[in-house]
Coordinates of C-alpha atoms in Angstrom, one line a residue:
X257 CA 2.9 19.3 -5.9
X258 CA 1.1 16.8 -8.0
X259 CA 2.8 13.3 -9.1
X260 CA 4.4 13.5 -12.0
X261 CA 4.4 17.3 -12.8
X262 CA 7.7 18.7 -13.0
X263 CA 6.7 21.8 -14.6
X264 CA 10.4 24.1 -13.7
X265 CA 13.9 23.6 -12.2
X266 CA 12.4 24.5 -8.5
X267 CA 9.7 21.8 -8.4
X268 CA 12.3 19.3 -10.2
X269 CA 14.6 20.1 -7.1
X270 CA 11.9 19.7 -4.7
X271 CA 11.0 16.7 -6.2
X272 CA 14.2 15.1 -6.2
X273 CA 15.3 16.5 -2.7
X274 CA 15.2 13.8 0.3
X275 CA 12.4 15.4 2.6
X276 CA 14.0 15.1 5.9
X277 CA 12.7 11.6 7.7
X278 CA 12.2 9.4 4.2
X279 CA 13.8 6.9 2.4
X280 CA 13.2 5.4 -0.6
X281 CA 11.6 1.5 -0.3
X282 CA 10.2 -0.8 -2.1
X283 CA 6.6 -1.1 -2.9
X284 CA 4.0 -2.9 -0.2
X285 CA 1.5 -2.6 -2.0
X286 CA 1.4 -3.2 -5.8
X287 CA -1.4 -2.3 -8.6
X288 CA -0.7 -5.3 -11.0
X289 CA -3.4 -4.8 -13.6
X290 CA -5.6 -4.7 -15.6
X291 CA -4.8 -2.6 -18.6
X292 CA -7.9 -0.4 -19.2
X293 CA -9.5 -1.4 -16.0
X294 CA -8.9 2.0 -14.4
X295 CA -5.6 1.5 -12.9
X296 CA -4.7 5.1 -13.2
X297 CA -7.8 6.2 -11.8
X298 CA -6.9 4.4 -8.8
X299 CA -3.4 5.6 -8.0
X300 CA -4.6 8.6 -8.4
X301 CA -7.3 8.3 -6.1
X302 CA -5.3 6.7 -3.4
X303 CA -2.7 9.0 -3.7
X304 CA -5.6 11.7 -1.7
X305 CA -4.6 9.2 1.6
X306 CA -1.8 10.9 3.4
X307 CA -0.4 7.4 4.3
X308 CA 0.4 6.5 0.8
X309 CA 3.3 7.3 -1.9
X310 CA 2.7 6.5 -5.0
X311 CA 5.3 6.1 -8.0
X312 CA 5.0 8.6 -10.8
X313 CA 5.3 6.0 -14.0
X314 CA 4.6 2.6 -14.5
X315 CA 8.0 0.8 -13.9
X316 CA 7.3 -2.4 -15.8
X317 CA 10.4 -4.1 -13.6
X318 CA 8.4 -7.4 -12.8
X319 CA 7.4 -8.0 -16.8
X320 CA 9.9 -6.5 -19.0
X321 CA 13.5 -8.8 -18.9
X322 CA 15.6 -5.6 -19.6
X323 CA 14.6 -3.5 -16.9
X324 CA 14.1 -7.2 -14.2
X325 CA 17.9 -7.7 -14.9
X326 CA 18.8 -3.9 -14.1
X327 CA 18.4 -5.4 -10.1
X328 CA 16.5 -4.3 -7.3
X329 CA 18.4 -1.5 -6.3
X330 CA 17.4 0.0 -9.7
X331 CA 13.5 -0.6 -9.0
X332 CA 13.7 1.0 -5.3
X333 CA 15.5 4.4 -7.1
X334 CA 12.3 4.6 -9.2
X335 CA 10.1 4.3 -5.7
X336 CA 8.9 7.7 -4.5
X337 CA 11.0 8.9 -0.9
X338 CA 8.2 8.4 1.9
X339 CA 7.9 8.2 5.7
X340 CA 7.8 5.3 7.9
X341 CA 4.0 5.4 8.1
X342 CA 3.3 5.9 4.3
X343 CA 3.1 2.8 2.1
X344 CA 4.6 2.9 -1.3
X345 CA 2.5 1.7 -4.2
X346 CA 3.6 1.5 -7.5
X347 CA 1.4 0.6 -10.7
X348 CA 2.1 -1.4 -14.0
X349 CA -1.0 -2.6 -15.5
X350 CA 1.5 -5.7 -17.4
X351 CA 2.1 -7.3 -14.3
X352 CA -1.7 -9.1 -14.1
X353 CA -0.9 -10.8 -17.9
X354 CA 2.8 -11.1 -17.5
X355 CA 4.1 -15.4 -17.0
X356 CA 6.6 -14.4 -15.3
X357 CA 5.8 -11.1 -12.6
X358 CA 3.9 -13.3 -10.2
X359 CA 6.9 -15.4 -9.2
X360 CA 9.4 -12.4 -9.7
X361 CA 7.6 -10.4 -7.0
X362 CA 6.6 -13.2 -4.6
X363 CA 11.0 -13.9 -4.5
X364 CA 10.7 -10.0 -3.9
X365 CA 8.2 -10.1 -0.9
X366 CA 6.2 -13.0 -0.4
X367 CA 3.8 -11.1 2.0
X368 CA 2.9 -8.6 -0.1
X369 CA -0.3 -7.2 -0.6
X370 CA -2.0 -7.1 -4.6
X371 CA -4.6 -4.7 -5.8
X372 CA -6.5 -5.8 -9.2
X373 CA -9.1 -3.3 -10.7
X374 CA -11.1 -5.0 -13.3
X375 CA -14.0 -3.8 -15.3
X376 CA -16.5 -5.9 -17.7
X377 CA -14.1 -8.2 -19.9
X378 CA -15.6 -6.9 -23.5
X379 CA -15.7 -3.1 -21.9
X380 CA -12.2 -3.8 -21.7
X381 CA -11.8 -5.3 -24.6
X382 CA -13.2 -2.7 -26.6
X383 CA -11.2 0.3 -24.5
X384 CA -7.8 -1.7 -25.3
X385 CA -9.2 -1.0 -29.1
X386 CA -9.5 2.5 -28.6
X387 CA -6.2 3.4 -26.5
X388 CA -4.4 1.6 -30.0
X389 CA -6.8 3.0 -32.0
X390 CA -6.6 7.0 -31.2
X391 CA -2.2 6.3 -30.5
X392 CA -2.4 5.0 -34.3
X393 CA -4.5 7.8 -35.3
X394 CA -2.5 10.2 -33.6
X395 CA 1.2 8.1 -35.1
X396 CA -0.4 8.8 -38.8
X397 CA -0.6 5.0 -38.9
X398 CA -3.5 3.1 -40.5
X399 CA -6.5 2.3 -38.8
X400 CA -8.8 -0.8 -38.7
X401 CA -12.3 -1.2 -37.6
X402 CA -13.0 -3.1 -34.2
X403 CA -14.5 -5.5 -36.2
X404 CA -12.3 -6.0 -38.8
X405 CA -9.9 -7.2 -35.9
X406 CA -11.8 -9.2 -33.6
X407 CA -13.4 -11.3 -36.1
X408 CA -11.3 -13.0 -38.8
X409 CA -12.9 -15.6 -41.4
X410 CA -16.2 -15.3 -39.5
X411 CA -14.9 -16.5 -36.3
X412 CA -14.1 -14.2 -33.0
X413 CA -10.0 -13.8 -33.6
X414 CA -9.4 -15.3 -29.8
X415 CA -5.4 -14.6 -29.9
X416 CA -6.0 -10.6 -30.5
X417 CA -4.0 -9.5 -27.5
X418 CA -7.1 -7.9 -26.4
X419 CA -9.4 -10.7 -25.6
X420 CA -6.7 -12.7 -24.0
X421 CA -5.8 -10.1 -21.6
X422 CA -9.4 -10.2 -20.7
X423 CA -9.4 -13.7 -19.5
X424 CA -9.0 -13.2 -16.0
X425 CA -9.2 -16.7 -14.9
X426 CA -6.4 -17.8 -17.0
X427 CA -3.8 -15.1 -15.7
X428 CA -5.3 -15.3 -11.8
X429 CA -4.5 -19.3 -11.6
X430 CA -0.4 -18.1 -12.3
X431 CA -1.2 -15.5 -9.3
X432 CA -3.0 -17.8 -7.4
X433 CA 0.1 -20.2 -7.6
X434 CA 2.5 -17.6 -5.4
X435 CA 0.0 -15.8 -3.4
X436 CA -3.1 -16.5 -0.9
X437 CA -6.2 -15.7 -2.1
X438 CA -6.3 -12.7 0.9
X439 CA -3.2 -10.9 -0.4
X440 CA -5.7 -10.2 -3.3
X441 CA -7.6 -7.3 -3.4
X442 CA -9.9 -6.9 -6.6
X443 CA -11.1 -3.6 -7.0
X444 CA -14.5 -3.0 -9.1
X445 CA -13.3 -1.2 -12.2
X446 CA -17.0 -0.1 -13.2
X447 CA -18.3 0.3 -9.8
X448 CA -15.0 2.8 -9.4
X449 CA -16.2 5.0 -12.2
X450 CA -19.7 5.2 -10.5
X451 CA -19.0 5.3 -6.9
X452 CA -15.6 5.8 -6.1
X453 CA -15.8 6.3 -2.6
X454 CA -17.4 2.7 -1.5
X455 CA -14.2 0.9 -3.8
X456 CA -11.7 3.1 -2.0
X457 CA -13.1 2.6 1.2
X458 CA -12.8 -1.3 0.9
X459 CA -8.9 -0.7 -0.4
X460 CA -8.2 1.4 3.2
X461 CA -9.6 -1.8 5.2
X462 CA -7.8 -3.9 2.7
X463 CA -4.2 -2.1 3.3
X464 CA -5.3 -1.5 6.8
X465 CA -5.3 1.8 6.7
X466 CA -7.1 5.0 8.7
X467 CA -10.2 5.7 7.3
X468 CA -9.1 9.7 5.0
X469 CA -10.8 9.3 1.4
X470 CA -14.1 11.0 2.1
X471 CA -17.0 12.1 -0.2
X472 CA -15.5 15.7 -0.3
X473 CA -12.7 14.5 -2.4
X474 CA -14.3 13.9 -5.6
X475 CA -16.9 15.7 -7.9
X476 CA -18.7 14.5 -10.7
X477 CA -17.6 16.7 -14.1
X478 CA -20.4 17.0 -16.0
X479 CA -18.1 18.1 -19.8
X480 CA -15.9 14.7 -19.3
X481 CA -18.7 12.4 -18.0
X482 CA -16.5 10.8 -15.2
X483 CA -15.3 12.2 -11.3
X484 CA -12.3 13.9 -10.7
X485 CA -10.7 14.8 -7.9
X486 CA -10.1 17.2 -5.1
X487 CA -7.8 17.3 -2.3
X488 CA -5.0 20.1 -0.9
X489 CA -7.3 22.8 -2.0
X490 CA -7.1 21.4 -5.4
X491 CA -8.8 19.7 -8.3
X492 CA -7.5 18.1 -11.0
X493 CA -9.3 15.1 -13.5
X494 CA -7.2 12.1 -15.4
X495 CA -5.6 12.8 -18.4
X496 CA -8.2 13.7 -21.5
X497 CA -6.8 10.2 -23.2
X498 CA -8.8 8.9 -20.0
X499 CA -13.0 8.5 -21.0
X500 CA -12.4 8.7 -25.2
X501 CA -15.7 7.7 -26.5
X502 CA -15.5 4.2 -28.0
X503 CA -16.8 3.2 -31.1
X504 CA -20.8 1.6 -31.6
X505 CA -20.1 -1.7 -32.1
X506 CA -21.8 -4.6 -34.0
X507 CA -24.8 -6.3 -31.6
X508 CA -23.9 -10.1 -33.5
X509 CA -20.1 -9.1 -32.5
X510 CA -21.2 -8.3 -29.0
X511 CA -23.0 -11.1 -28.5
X512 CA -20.0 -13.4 -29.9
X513 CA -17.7 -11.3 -27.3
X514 CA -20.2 -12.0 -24.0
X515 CA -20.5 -16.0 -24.7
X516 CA -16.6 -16.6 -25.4
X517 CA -15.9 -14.7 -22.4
X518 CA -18.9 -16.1 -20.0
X519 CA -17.1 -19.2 -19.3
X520 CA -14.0 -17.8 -18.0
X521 CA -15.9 -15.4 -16.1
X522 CA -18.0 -17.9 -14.2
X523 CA -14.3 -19.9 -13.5
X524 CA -12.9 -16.9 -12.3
X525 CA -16.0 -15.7 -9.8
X526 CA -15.2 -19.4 -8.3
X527 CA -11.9 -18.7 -8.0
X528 CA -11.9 -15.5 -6.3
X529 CA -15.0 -16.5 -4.3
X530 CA -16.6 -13.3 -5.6
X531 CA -19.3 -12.4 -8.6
X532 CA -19.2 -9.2 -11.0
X533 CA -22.1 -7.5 -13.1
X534 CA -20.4 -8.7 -15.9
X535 CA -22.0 -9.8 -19.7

């Protein structure tokens, strides 16, 4: 049965039924962010590895103060039921921007090991844009052009919520504060898209894991542009809200995009001891 498909009564029972052997614990391993990096792309590619269990919706228990106060006994009952050798990831893109889910989950587990997916800070950018965009669309609410939002008077608008998710080096510093560098692990959003394998293999060694995601397990769909993937004898691709084509966008605004955000890039590459392909 696939995570998060509860399609009739006997694969809700099966679902909610404690295999025999399980328990239900806490996460090890957490995917904190970023928001259109490719998070989802990556749960669902990890959850090919036998030795992981994966939750089936984004908790936001480390960022939002109404579901943080419900306790952690609350969190674990969201937590999928797994076996002793399985570790239990669960994903909210939130926690990489949020001030306070750093400290919140180092009082959790202070050895716990991070995975951040990033992609190009004005891809991003302009995919946050879109997600809103097509939800609006879809809402009957009124749309704007992405320029008519990130520039206001002539000047890049830098507090749209967009660009300052995208400034990594700004929201790594608070991570950097309540973790080692090593607990880390930054997963390349773009080079995910294009060779999945190699960024998967690197999270195995990373969580110390047997080597089980092979080249078998995904094939390239020629209609949506992007890999999906195949594992039990079965394939299945990310939702169609994943891969929307985003909109042409305006080279001057472009340009303004790459040289507010080179700075912070450069900062962060220092910080993490590692460079991207980035604008």
């Amino acid at each position: 049965m696939e995570v998060g498909e509860n399609n009739n009564t006997s694969e809700q029972f099966l679902f909610s039924t404690q295999p025999p052997g399980t328990t239900r614990r806490t996460p090890q391993t957490i995917i904190i962010g970023v928001r259109k990096g490719g998070t989802r792309a990556l749960l669902e590619m990890l959850d090919i590895h036998p030795n992981i269990a994966v939750a089936a919706t984004e908790v936001h228990f480390f960022d939002w103060d109404e579901n943080y106060i419900k306790g952690i006994e609350w969190y674990r009952s969201l937590m999928p039921y797994s076996f002793e050798n399985q570790i239990t990831i669960e994903k909210t893109p939130g926690y990489f921007t949020s001030l306070q889910a750093p400290e919140r989950i180092h009082s959790m587990n202070s050895s716990i090991k991070l995975l951040l997916i990033l992609r190009d800070p004005t891809e991003r950018v302009i995919s946050d844009y879109t997600q809103v965009y097509y939800n609006r669309l879809e809402n009957r609410k009124p749309v704007q052009p992405f320029e008519g939002i990130v520039i206001k008077n002539g000047a890049l608008n830098t507090k749209y919520k967009a660009i300052q998710r995208s400034l990594y080096d700004v929201h790594m510093e608070r991570w950097l504060k309540y973790f080692n560098l090593n607990q880390i692990h930054i997963v390349d959003g773009n080079t995910l898209i294009k060779k999945p394998l190699t960024e998967l293999q690197k999270v195995e060694r990373f969580l110390n894991l047997p080597p089980r995601i092979v080249s078998s397990n995904f094939y390239f769909n020629q209609t949506k542009g992007f890999y999906c993937i195949r594992s039990d004898g079965r394939e299945r691709c990310l939702h169609e809200s994943k891969g929307r084509p985003h909109p042409v966008v305006n080279e001057t605004v472009l340009e303004q995009l790459y040289n507010h955000f080179r700075e912070h890039n450069h900062r962060f590459y220092q910080m993490v001891n590692q460079s991207f392909e980035w604008h």
